[in-house]
Amino acid sequence: MERQKLIINGGNQLMGEIAVQGAKNSSLPLLSATVLIPQGECILHNCPRLTDVDYAMRILSCIGVKCRREGGTVITDASALTNNEIPQSLMREMRSSIVFLGAMLGRMNSCKLSFPGGCELGPRPIDLHLSALREMGAEITEQHGYLMCNAPKGLHGADISLSFPSVGATENIMLAAVRAKGVTQIHNAAREPEICDLAEFLSSCGAKVLGAGTDIITVEGVEKLYPCEHRVISDRIVAATYLSAVACCKGELILTGVQSAYLGQIIPLLQSMGCKIYSFGKDSIYIRVKGRLKAPATIRTMPYPGFPTDAQALLMTATATAQGTTVFVENIFENRYRHVSELSRMGANIKVEGKVAVVEGVSTLYGGELQATDLRGGAALVLAALSAEGKSAVTRLCYIDRGYENIEGAFRTIGADIKRI
Ligand code: EPZ
């Protein structure tokens, strides 16, 4: 996997239709939630084929959950859990494995896991997760990089106020609360669509969850949860990736299987740059771009429903060749400009000062040898290479494969000159 690379000849316009894959950031907490079901099979449709999903399935198997994939559907059975420890090797692979903590405590009242790994987007602390679970009765000690978590008397409801609307912390608290004794309230909860998807799944399993999508979520603990069948929502960041690709390369595209409501600020922003975008039917979006785009003055990343941090690198690539100057302010992660040095080597004019990046639009980017630095930064480099003059090679595809099913296949179907070797 490490030696693979994408060879891209840039300059083709994009044209065609793409069905958007299921959401990675919904699939992971949903797979974790299936740990809470004491018998029977949970069925998750529209689960994307990604390495991160593979890792989550391996973690489930490690603790005794039977899980298998049938096409786009993943089936799990958590009747016979055998182990409350997630091995270091798997924890290191994926930061989001921390979301297993809440479900394992909720089901087994104990859990041992190491500090999470994953993309380097600055320090990825888990203090909000741990302090909330402690308020619910968990005893959590940290020894040599391992977390030992126990709730000998079971978890109980608590009134939790998050200093930051952390997506992962909100998910962990929901997962720990659905079978805790009493009521849990989460104040300043994350409002992302993936939170609503998790709440819908949990409710289908018999949980009592109210307020998902708002900043106050109330969970009333129940005795037992039952298996259910659920369809994962579509991936709004993958949808944003393809929209941004047309913004970079020009052309026209139909995206199907996407809820445009989940795209929040992205559509109005692209429209303000000169993209023609219409949503039609139940879940389709049409985009057409021709000629040079106009740079938006400022893009600030914010918790949902603000502009998503995961789309920052994608939009930066589109502004790199737009007319004018864009100021980016990355308010969510400390170190999320790792793609800037690679874009600069392609001729982009970008200055980074702390959490601010100033992008002066240039007329053309030039292809070259590019290294992905993280998942969305890697996708941004693919977009840049597709729109650049000349040939590019993108390496470290392991980052990109964490979040995109067959990225080269999708782009090839809409006219890009791209192959993996
Ligand atoms: C989720 O990460 C997503 N990952 C990220 O997507 C996404 O960028 C992020 O939410 C923000 O939307 C998954 O859902 C698997 P956070 P998460 O907790 O839960 C700080 C991608 O590309 N923080 O909302 O880790 C943290 O350091 C990935 O798919 C604390 O300080 O995000 C960060 O600066 C990248 N203490 C900010 O909050 C904590 O205990 C946002 O983190 C937790 C978080």
Coordinates of C-alpha atoms and ligand atoms in Angstrom, one line a residue:
M1 CA 0.0 0.0 0.0
E2 CA 2.8 2.4 1.0
R3 CA 4.6 2.2 -2.4
Q4 CA 1.4 2.9 -4.4
K5 CA 0.9 6.2 -6.0
L6 CA -1.6 8.1 -8.2
I7 CA -0.3 9.3 -11.6
I8 CA -2.4 12.2 -12.8
N9 CA -2.3 14.2 -16.0
G10 CA -4.0 17.5 -15.2
G11 CA -6.1 19.8 -17.2
N12 CA -9.2 17.7 -18.1
Q13 CA -12.6 19.2 -17.4
L14 CA -14.9 16.9 -15.4
M15 CA -18.2 15.7 -16.8
G16 CA -20.6 13.0 -15.6
E17 CA -22.4 11.6 -12.6
I18 CA -21.2 10.2 -9.2
A19 CA -23.1 8.5 -6.4
V20 CA -21.8 9.7 -3.1
Q21 CA -20.6 7.0 -0.6
G22 CA -21.8 6.5 2.9
A23 CA -20.4 8.8 5.6
K24 CA -17.2 7.6 7.2
N25 CA -17.8 9.8 10.3
S26 CA -21.2 8.2 10.8
S27 CA -20.2 4.6 10.1
L28 CA -17.5 4.6 12.8
P29 CA -19.7 5.7 15.8
L30 CA -22.5 3.5 14.4
L31 CA -20.2 0.4 14.4
S32 CA -19.2 1.3 18.0
A33 CA -22.9 1.6 19.0
T34 CA -23.5 -2.0 17.9
V35 CA -21.4 -3.1 20.9
L36 CA -24.4 -2.0 23.1
I37 CA -26.8 -4.6 21.6
P38 CA -26.7 -7.7 23.8
Q39 CA -28.2 -10.1 21.3
G40 CA -29.2 -10.3 17.6
E41 CA -27.8 -8.8 14.5
C42 CA -27.5 -5.1 13.6
I43 CA -27.5 -4.4 9.9
L44 CA -25.8 -1.2 8.6
H45 CA -26.5 -0.4 4.9
N46 CA -24.4 2.1 2.9
C47 CA -21.3 1.5 5.0
P48 CA -18.3 2.8 2.8
R49 CA -15.4 0.4 1.9
L50 CA -12.6 2.3 3.7
T51 CA -9.6 1.3 5.7
D52 CA -11.0 3.2 8.7
V53 CA -14.1 1.1 8.5
D54 CA -12.0 -2.0 8.2
Y55 CA -10.1 -1.0 11.3
A56 CA -13.3 -0.4 13.2
M57 CA -14.5 -3.9 12.2
R58 CA -11.2 -5.4 13.4
I59 CA -11.6 -3.6 16.7
L60 CA -15.1 -5.1 17.0
S61 CA -13.8 -8.6 16.2
C62 CA -11.0 -8.1 18.8
I63 CA -13.6 -7.7 21.6
G64 CA -15.8 -10.5 20.4
V65 CA -18.3 -8.8 18.2
K66 CA -19.0 -11.0 15.1
C67 CA -19.0 -8.7 12.0
R68 CA -19.0 -9.3 8.3
R69 CA -19.4 -7.2 5.2
E70 CA -21.9 -8.1 2.4
G71 CA -21.3 -5.5 -0.3
G72 CA -22.2 -2.1 1.1
T73 CA -23.8 -3.7 4.1
V74 CA -22.1 -4.5 7.4
I75 CA -23.7 -7.0 9.8
T76 CA -22.7 -7.2 13.5
D77 CA -23.6 -9.5 16.4
A78 CA -22.4 -8.4 19.8
S79 CA -24.1 -11.3 21.8
A80 CA -20.9 -12.9 23.0
L81 CA -18.3 -10.3 23.9
T82 CA -15.0 -11.9 25.0
N83 CA -12.6 -9.1 25.8
N84 CA -12.6 -5.5 27.0
E85 CA -9.3 -4.5 25.6
I86 CA -8.5 -2.8 22.3
P87 CA -5.0 -3.6 21.2
Q88 CA -2.5 -0.8 20.9
S89 CA -1.8 -1.7 17.3
L90 CA -5.4 -0.9 16.3
M91 CA -5.8 2.1 18.5
R92 CA -2.7 3.7 17.0
E93 CA -4.0 3.3 13.5
M94 CA -7.1 5.4 14.0
R95 CA -7.8 8.3 16.4
S96 CA -11.5 7.9 16.1
S97 CA -11.2 4.5 17.8
I98 CA -11.7 6.5 21.0
V99 CA -15.4 6.4 20.2
F100 CA -15.4 2.7 21.3
L101 CA -14.8 3.8 24.9
G102 CA -18.3 5.0 25.6
A103 CA -20.0 2.0 24.1
M104 CA -17.7 -0.5 25.8
L105 CA -18.2 1.2 29.2
G106 CA -22.0 1.3 28.5
R107 CA -22.1 -2.4 27.8
M108 CA -19.3 -4.0 29.9
N109 CA -18.6 -1.4 32.6
S110 CA -14.9 -1.7 31.9
C111 CA -12.5 -1.1 29.0
K112 CA -8.7 -0.8 28.4
L113 CA -7.4 1.1 25.5
S114 CA -4.3 3.0 24.5
F115 CA -4.2 6.7 23.5
P116 CA -5.6 7.1 20.0
G117 CA -3.4 7.6 16.9
G118 CA -4.7 8.7 13.5
C119 CA -4.0 11.8 11.4
E120 CA -1.6 14.3 12.8
L121 CA -3.9 17.4 13.0
G122 CA -2.1 18.9 16.0
P123 CA -2.6 17.5 19.5
R124 CA -5.8 15.5 19.5
P125 CA -6.7 15.5 23.2
I126 CA -9.5 13.5 24.7
D127 CA -9.9 15.5 27.9
L128 CA -13.5 16.3 27.1
H129 CA -14.3 12.6 26.6
L130 CA -12.6 11.6 29.9
S131 CA -14.0 14.3 32.1
A132 CA -17.6 13.6 30.9
L133 CA -17.3 9.9 31.4
R134 CA -15.9 10.5 34.9
E135 CA -18.9 12.6 35.7
M136 CA -21.0 9.6 34.7
G137 CA -19.2 7.4 37.2
A138 CA -16.3 5.9 35.3
E139 CA -13.0 5.6 37.1
I140 CA -10.3 6.3 34.4
T141 CA -6.6 6.0 35.1
E142 CA -3.8 6.5 32.7
Q143 CA -0.8 4.2 32.9
H144 CA 2.1 3.9 30.3
G145 CA -0.1 5.2 27.4
Y146 CA -3.0 3.0 28.4
L147 CA -6.4 4.1 29.7
M148 CA -7.9 1.8 32.3
C149 CA -11.6 2.6 32.6
N150 CA -14.0 1.0 35.1
A151 CA -17.5 1.7 36.3
P152 CA -17.9 -1.0 39.0
K153 CA -21.4 0.3 40.0
G154 CA -22.4 1.0 36.4
L155 CA -22.7 4.4 34.8
H156 CA -25.2 7.0 35.9
G157 CA -26.7 10.0 34.2
A158 CA -25.1 13.4 34.6
D159 CA -25.5 17.0 33.5
I160 CA -22.5 17.6 31.2
S161 CA -21.4 20.9 29.7
L162 CA -18.8 20.7 27.0
S163 CA -16.4 23.6 26.8
F164 CA -16.2 22.9 23.0
P165 CA -18.9 21.1 20.9
S166 CA -16.6 18.1 20.3
V167 CA -18.1 15.6 17.8
G168 CA -16.3 12.6 19.3
A169 CA -17.0 13.6 22.9
T170 CA -20.7 14.1 22.1
E171 CA -20.8 10.7 20.5
N172 CA -19.0 9.0 23.4
I173 CA -21.3 10.5 26.0
M174 CA -24.4 9.5 24.0
L175 CA -23.1 5.9 23.7
A176 CA -22.3 5.7 27.5
A177 CA -25.7 7.3 28.4
V178 CA -28.2 5.2 26.6
R179 CA -28.0 2.4 29.2
A180 CA -26.8 4.5 32.2
K181 CA -29.1 4.8 35.2
G182 CA -31.0 8.0 34.9
V183 CA -30.9 11.0 32.6
T184 CA -27.9 12.6 30.9
Q185 CA -27.9 16.1 29.4
I186 CA -25.2 17.3 27.1
H187 CA -24.9 21.1 26.9
N188 CA -23.0 22.6 24.0
A189 CA -23.3 19.3 22.2
A190 CA -22.0 19.0 18.6
R191 CA -24.7 19.4 16.0
E192 CA -23.2 17.6 13.0
P193 CA -25.5 15.4 10.8
E194 CA -23.5 12.4 12.0
I195 CA -24.7 13.0 15.5
C196 CA -28.3 12.9 14.3
D197 CA -27.6 9.7 12.4
L198 CA -26.2 8.1 15.6
A199 CA -29.3 9.3 17.6
E200 CA -31.6 7.9 15.0
F201 CA -29.8 4.5 15.1
L202 CA -29.9 4.4 18.9
S203 CA -33.6 5.4 19.0
S204 CA -34.3 2.5 16.5
C205 CA -32.6 0.2 19.0
G206 CA -35.0 1.4 21.8
A207 CA -32.9 4.2 23.3
K208 CA -34.4 7.4 24.5
V209 CA -32.4 10.3 22.8
L210 CA -33.9 13.8 22.3
G211 CA -32.4 17.0 20.9
A212 CA -29.8 15.6 18.5
G213 CA -28.9 18.3 16.0
T214 CA -29.4 21.0 18.7
D215 CA -26.9 22.0 21.3
I216 CA -28.7 20.2 24.1
I217 CA -29.1 16.5 23.9
T218 CA -31.0 14.6 26.5
V219 CA -30.6 10.8 27.0
E220 CA -32.7 8.8 29.4
G221 CA -31.1 5.4 30.2
V222 CA -33.0 2.3 29.3
E223 CA -32.5 -1.3 30.5
K224 CA -32.0 -3.0 27.2
L225 CA -31.4 -2.2 23.6
Y226 CA -32.5 -4.3 20.6
P227 CA -30.9 -4.9 17.2
C228 CA -32.1 -2.8 14.3
E229 CA -31.4 -2.1 10.6
H230 CA -30.1 1.3 9.6
R231 CA -28.9 3.1 6.5
V232 CA -25.8 5.3 7.0
I233 CA -26.2 8.9 5.7
S234 CA -24.1 10.0 2.8
D235 CA -20.7 11.5 3.3
R236 CA -21.0 15.3 3.1
I237 CA -17.2 15.8 2.9
V238 CA -16.9 13.4 0.0
A239 CA -19.7 15.3 -1.7
A240 CA -17.8 18.6 -0.9
T241 CA -14.7 17.0 -2.4
Y242 CA -16.4 16.3 -5.8
L243 CA -18.0 19.8 -5.9
S244 CA -14.6 21.3 -5.1
A245 CA -13.1 19.2 -7.9
V246 CA -15.4 20.7 -10.5
A247 CA -14.6 24.2 -9.0
C248 CA -10.9 23.4 -9.7
C249 CA -11.1 21.6 -13.0
K250 CA -14.3 23.2 -14.5
G251 CA -17.0 21.1 -16.2
E252 CA -20.3 19.8 -15.0
L253 CA -21.3 17.0 -12.6
I254 CA -24.4 15.4 -11.1
L255 CA -24.0 14.1 -7.5
T256 CA -26.6 11.6 -6.4
G257 CA -27.4 10.2 -2.9
V258 CA -26.5 13.4 -1.1
Q259 CA -28.6 15.4 1.3
S260 CA -27.7 19.0 0.3
A261 CA -29.0 20.2 3.6
Y262 CA -26.0 18.6 5.2
L263 CA -23.6 20.6 3.0
G264 CA -24.4 23.8 5.0
Q265 CA -22.1 26.7 4.0
I266 CA -20.3 24.8 1.2
I267 CA -22.9 25.3 -1.5
P268 CA -23.5 29.1 -0.9
L269 CA -19.8 29.6 -0.7
L270 CA -19.1 27.9 -4.0
Q271 CA -22.0 29.8 -5.6
S272 CA -20.5 33.1 -4.4
M273 CA -17.3 32.1 -6.2
G274 CA -19.3 31.7 -9.5
C275 CA -20.3 28.0 -9.5
K276 CA -23.8 27.2 -10.7
I277 CA -25.3 24.7 -8.3
Y278 CA -28.8 23.4 -8.1
S279 CA -30.2 20.6 -5.9
F280 CA -33.0 18.6 -7.5
G281 CA -35.0 15.5 -6.9
K282 CA -34.8 13.8 -3.5
D283 CA -31.0 13.7 -3.1
S284 CA -29.2 15.1 -6.2
I285 CA -27.1 18.1 -6.8
Y286 CA -26.0 19.5 -10.2
I287 CA -22.9 21.8 -10.5
R288 CA -21.5 23.6 -13.6
V289 CA -18.4 25.7 -13.6
K290 CA -16.8 27.5 -16.5
G291 CA -14.2 30.2 -16.6
R292 CA -12.1 31.5 -13.7
L293 CA -13.8 31.7 -10.2
K294 CA -13.9 34.7 -7.9
A295 CA -12.0 34.3 -4.6
P296 CA -14.2 34.6 -1.5
A297 CA -12.8 37.1 0.9
T298 CA -12.8 34.9 4.1
I299 CA -13.4 31.3 5.0
R300 CA -13.6 30.6 8.7
T301 CA -13.9 26.9 9.9
M302 CA -16.5 26.5 12.6
P303 CA -18.5 23.7 14.3
Y304 CA -21.6 22.6 12.3
P305 CA -23.6 24.3 10.8
G306 CA -20.6 26.6 10.1
F307 CA -18.0 25.9 7.4
P308 CA -16.6 22.4 8.1
T309 CA -12.8 22.1 8.9
D310 CA -12.7 18.9 6.8
A311 CA -13.5 21.0 3.7
Q312 CA -10.9 23.7 4.4
A313 CA -8.1 22.1 2.3
L314 CA -10.5 21.3 -0.5
L315 CA -11.8 24.9 -0.8
M316 CA -8.2 26.2 -0.5
T317 CA -7.3 24.3 -3.6
A318 CA -10.2 25.9 -5.5
T319 CA -9.2 29.4 -4.2
A320 CA -5.5 28.8 -5.2
T321 CA -6.4 29.6 -8.9
A322 CA -9.3 31.9 -8.3
Q323 CA -9.3 35.6 -9.1
G324 CA -8.4 37.5 -5.9
T325 CA -7.3 36.8 -2.3
T326 CA -8.9 34.6 0.3
V327 CA -8.1 34.6 4.0
F328 CA -8.6 31.2 5.7
V329 CA -9.1 31.0 9.5
E330 CA -8.8 27.4 10.8
N331 CA -10.5 27.5 14.2
I332 CA -10.9 23.8 14.9
F333 CA -7.5 22.1 14.6
E334 CA -4.1 23.4 15.4
N335 CA -2.1 21.9 12.6
R336 CA -4.4 21.6 9.6
Y337 CA -2.3 23.5 6.9
R338 CA 0.1 20.6 6.2
H339 CA -1.1 20.6 2.5
V340 CA 0.0 24.2 2.0
S341 CA 3.7 23.4 1.4
E342 CA 2.8 20.9 -1.3
L343 CA 0.3 23.3 -2.9
S344 CA 3.1 26.0 -2.8
R345 CA 5.4 23.7 -4.6
M346 CA 2.8 23.5 -7.4
G347 CA 2.9 27.3 -7.8
A348 CA 0.2 28.3 -5.3
N349 CA 0.8 31.6 -3.5
I350 CA -0.1 30.9 0.2
K351 CA 1.2 32.4 3.4
V352 CA 0.5 30.8 6.7
E353 CA 0.6 32.7 10.0
G354 CA -0.7 30.4 12.9
K355 CA -4.3 29.6 12.3
V356 CA -4.5 32.1 9.4
A357 CA -3.6 31.3 5.8
V358 CA -3.7 34.0 3.0
V359 CA -4.2 32.6 -0.5
E360 CA -3.4 34.9 -3.5
G361 CA -5.0 33.3 -6.5
V362 CA -2.6 32.5 -9.4
S363 CA -3.5 31.7 -12.9
T364 CA -2.2 28.1 -13.0
L365 CA -0.8 25.3 -10.8
Y366 CA 1.9 23.0 -12.1
G367 CA 2.0 19.3 -11.6
G368 CA 4.8 17.6 -9.5
E369 CA 5.8 15.0 -7.0
L370 CA 3.3 15.3 -4.1
Q371 CA 3.0 13.7 -0.7
A372 CA -0.3 13.4 1.1
T373 CA 0.0 14.6 4.7
D374 CA -3.4 13.7 6.1
L375 CA -6.8 12.5 4.8
R376 CA -8.4 15.8 3.5
G377 CA -5.0 17.4 2.7
G378 CA -4.3 14.4 0.5
A379 CA -7.6 14.8 -1.3
A380 CA -6.9 18.4 -1.8
L381 CA -3.6 17.5 -3.5
V382 CA -5.5 15.2 -5.9
L383 CA -7.8 18.1 -6.8
A384 CA -4.8 20.3 -7.4
A385 CA -3.1 17.7 -9.6
L386 CA -6.3 17.2 -11.6
S387 CA -6.5 20.9 -12.3
A388 CA -2.8 21.5 -12.8
E389 CA -0.8 21.8 -16.0
G390 CA 1.3 18.7 -16.6
K391 CA 1.8 15.4 -14.8
S392 CA 1.7 14.7 -11.0
A393 CA 2.4 11.7 -8.8
V394 CA 0.7 11.6 -5.4
T395 CA 2.1 9.2 -2.7
R396 CA 1.1 8.2 0.8
L397 CA -2.3 7.0 -0.5
C398 CA -2.9 5.3 2.9
Y399 CA -4.2 8.6 4.2
I400 CA -6.6 9.1 1.2
D401 CA -7.8 5.5 1.3
R402 CA -9.0 6.1 4.9
G403 CA -11.8 8.3 3.7
Y404 CA -12.3 7.7 -0.1
E405 CA -13.6 4.5 -1.7
N406 CA -11.6 4.1 -4.9
I407 CA -10.8 7.8 -5.5
E408 CA -9.1 7.2 -8.8
G409 CA -12.0 5.1 -10.1
A410 CA -14.6 7.8 -9.3
F411 CA -12.6 10.6 -10.9
R412 CA -11.8 8.4 -14.0
T413 CA -15.6 7.9 -14.6
I414 CA -16.0 11.6 -14.9
G415 CA -13.2 12.2 -17.3
A416 CA -10.0 12.6 -15.2
D417 CA -6.7 11.2 -16.5
I418 CA -5.7 9.4 -13.3
K419 CA -4.4 5.9 -12.4
R420 CA -3.0 4.1 -9.4
I421 CA 0.2 2.1 -9.8
Ligands
EPZ1 C1 -14.5 14.5 14.1 O1 -13.2 14.4 14.8 C2 -14.2 14.0 12.7 N1 -13.8 12.6 12.8 C3 -13.1 14.8 12.1 O2 -13.0 14.4 10.7 C4 -13.6 16.3 12.0 O3 -12.6 17.1 11.5 C5 -13.9 16.7 13.5 O4 -14.9 15.8 14.0 C6 -14.5 18.1 13.5 O5 -15.7 18.2 12.7 C7 -14.7 11.6 13.0 O6 -15.8 11.8 13.1 C8 -14.1 10.2 13.0 P1 -13.7 17.1 17.7 P2 -13.1 14.6 16.4 O7 -13.7 16.2 18.9 O8 -14.3 14.0 17.0 C9 -10.5 19.5 20.3 C10 -11.9 13.5 8.9 O9 -11.1 14.1 8.1 N2 -10.8 18.5 21.4 O10 -14.9 17.8 17.3 O11 -11.8 14.2 16.8 C11 -9.7 18.8 19.2 O12 -8.3 18.8 19.5 C12 -11.7 13.8 10.3 O13 -12.8 12.7 8.6 C13 -10.3 18.7 22.6 O14 -9.6 19.7 22.9 O15 -13.2 16.2 16.5 C14 -10.0 19.6 18.0 O16 -9.1 20.8 18.0 C15 -10.6 14.7 10.6 N3 -10.6 17.8 23.6 C16 -11.4 20.1 18.3 O17 -11.7 19.9 19.7 C17 -11.3 16.7 23.4 O18 -11.6 15.9 24.3 C18 -12.5 19.3 17.4 O19 -12.4 18.0 17.8 C19 -11.9 16.5 22.1 C20 -11.6 17.4 21.1

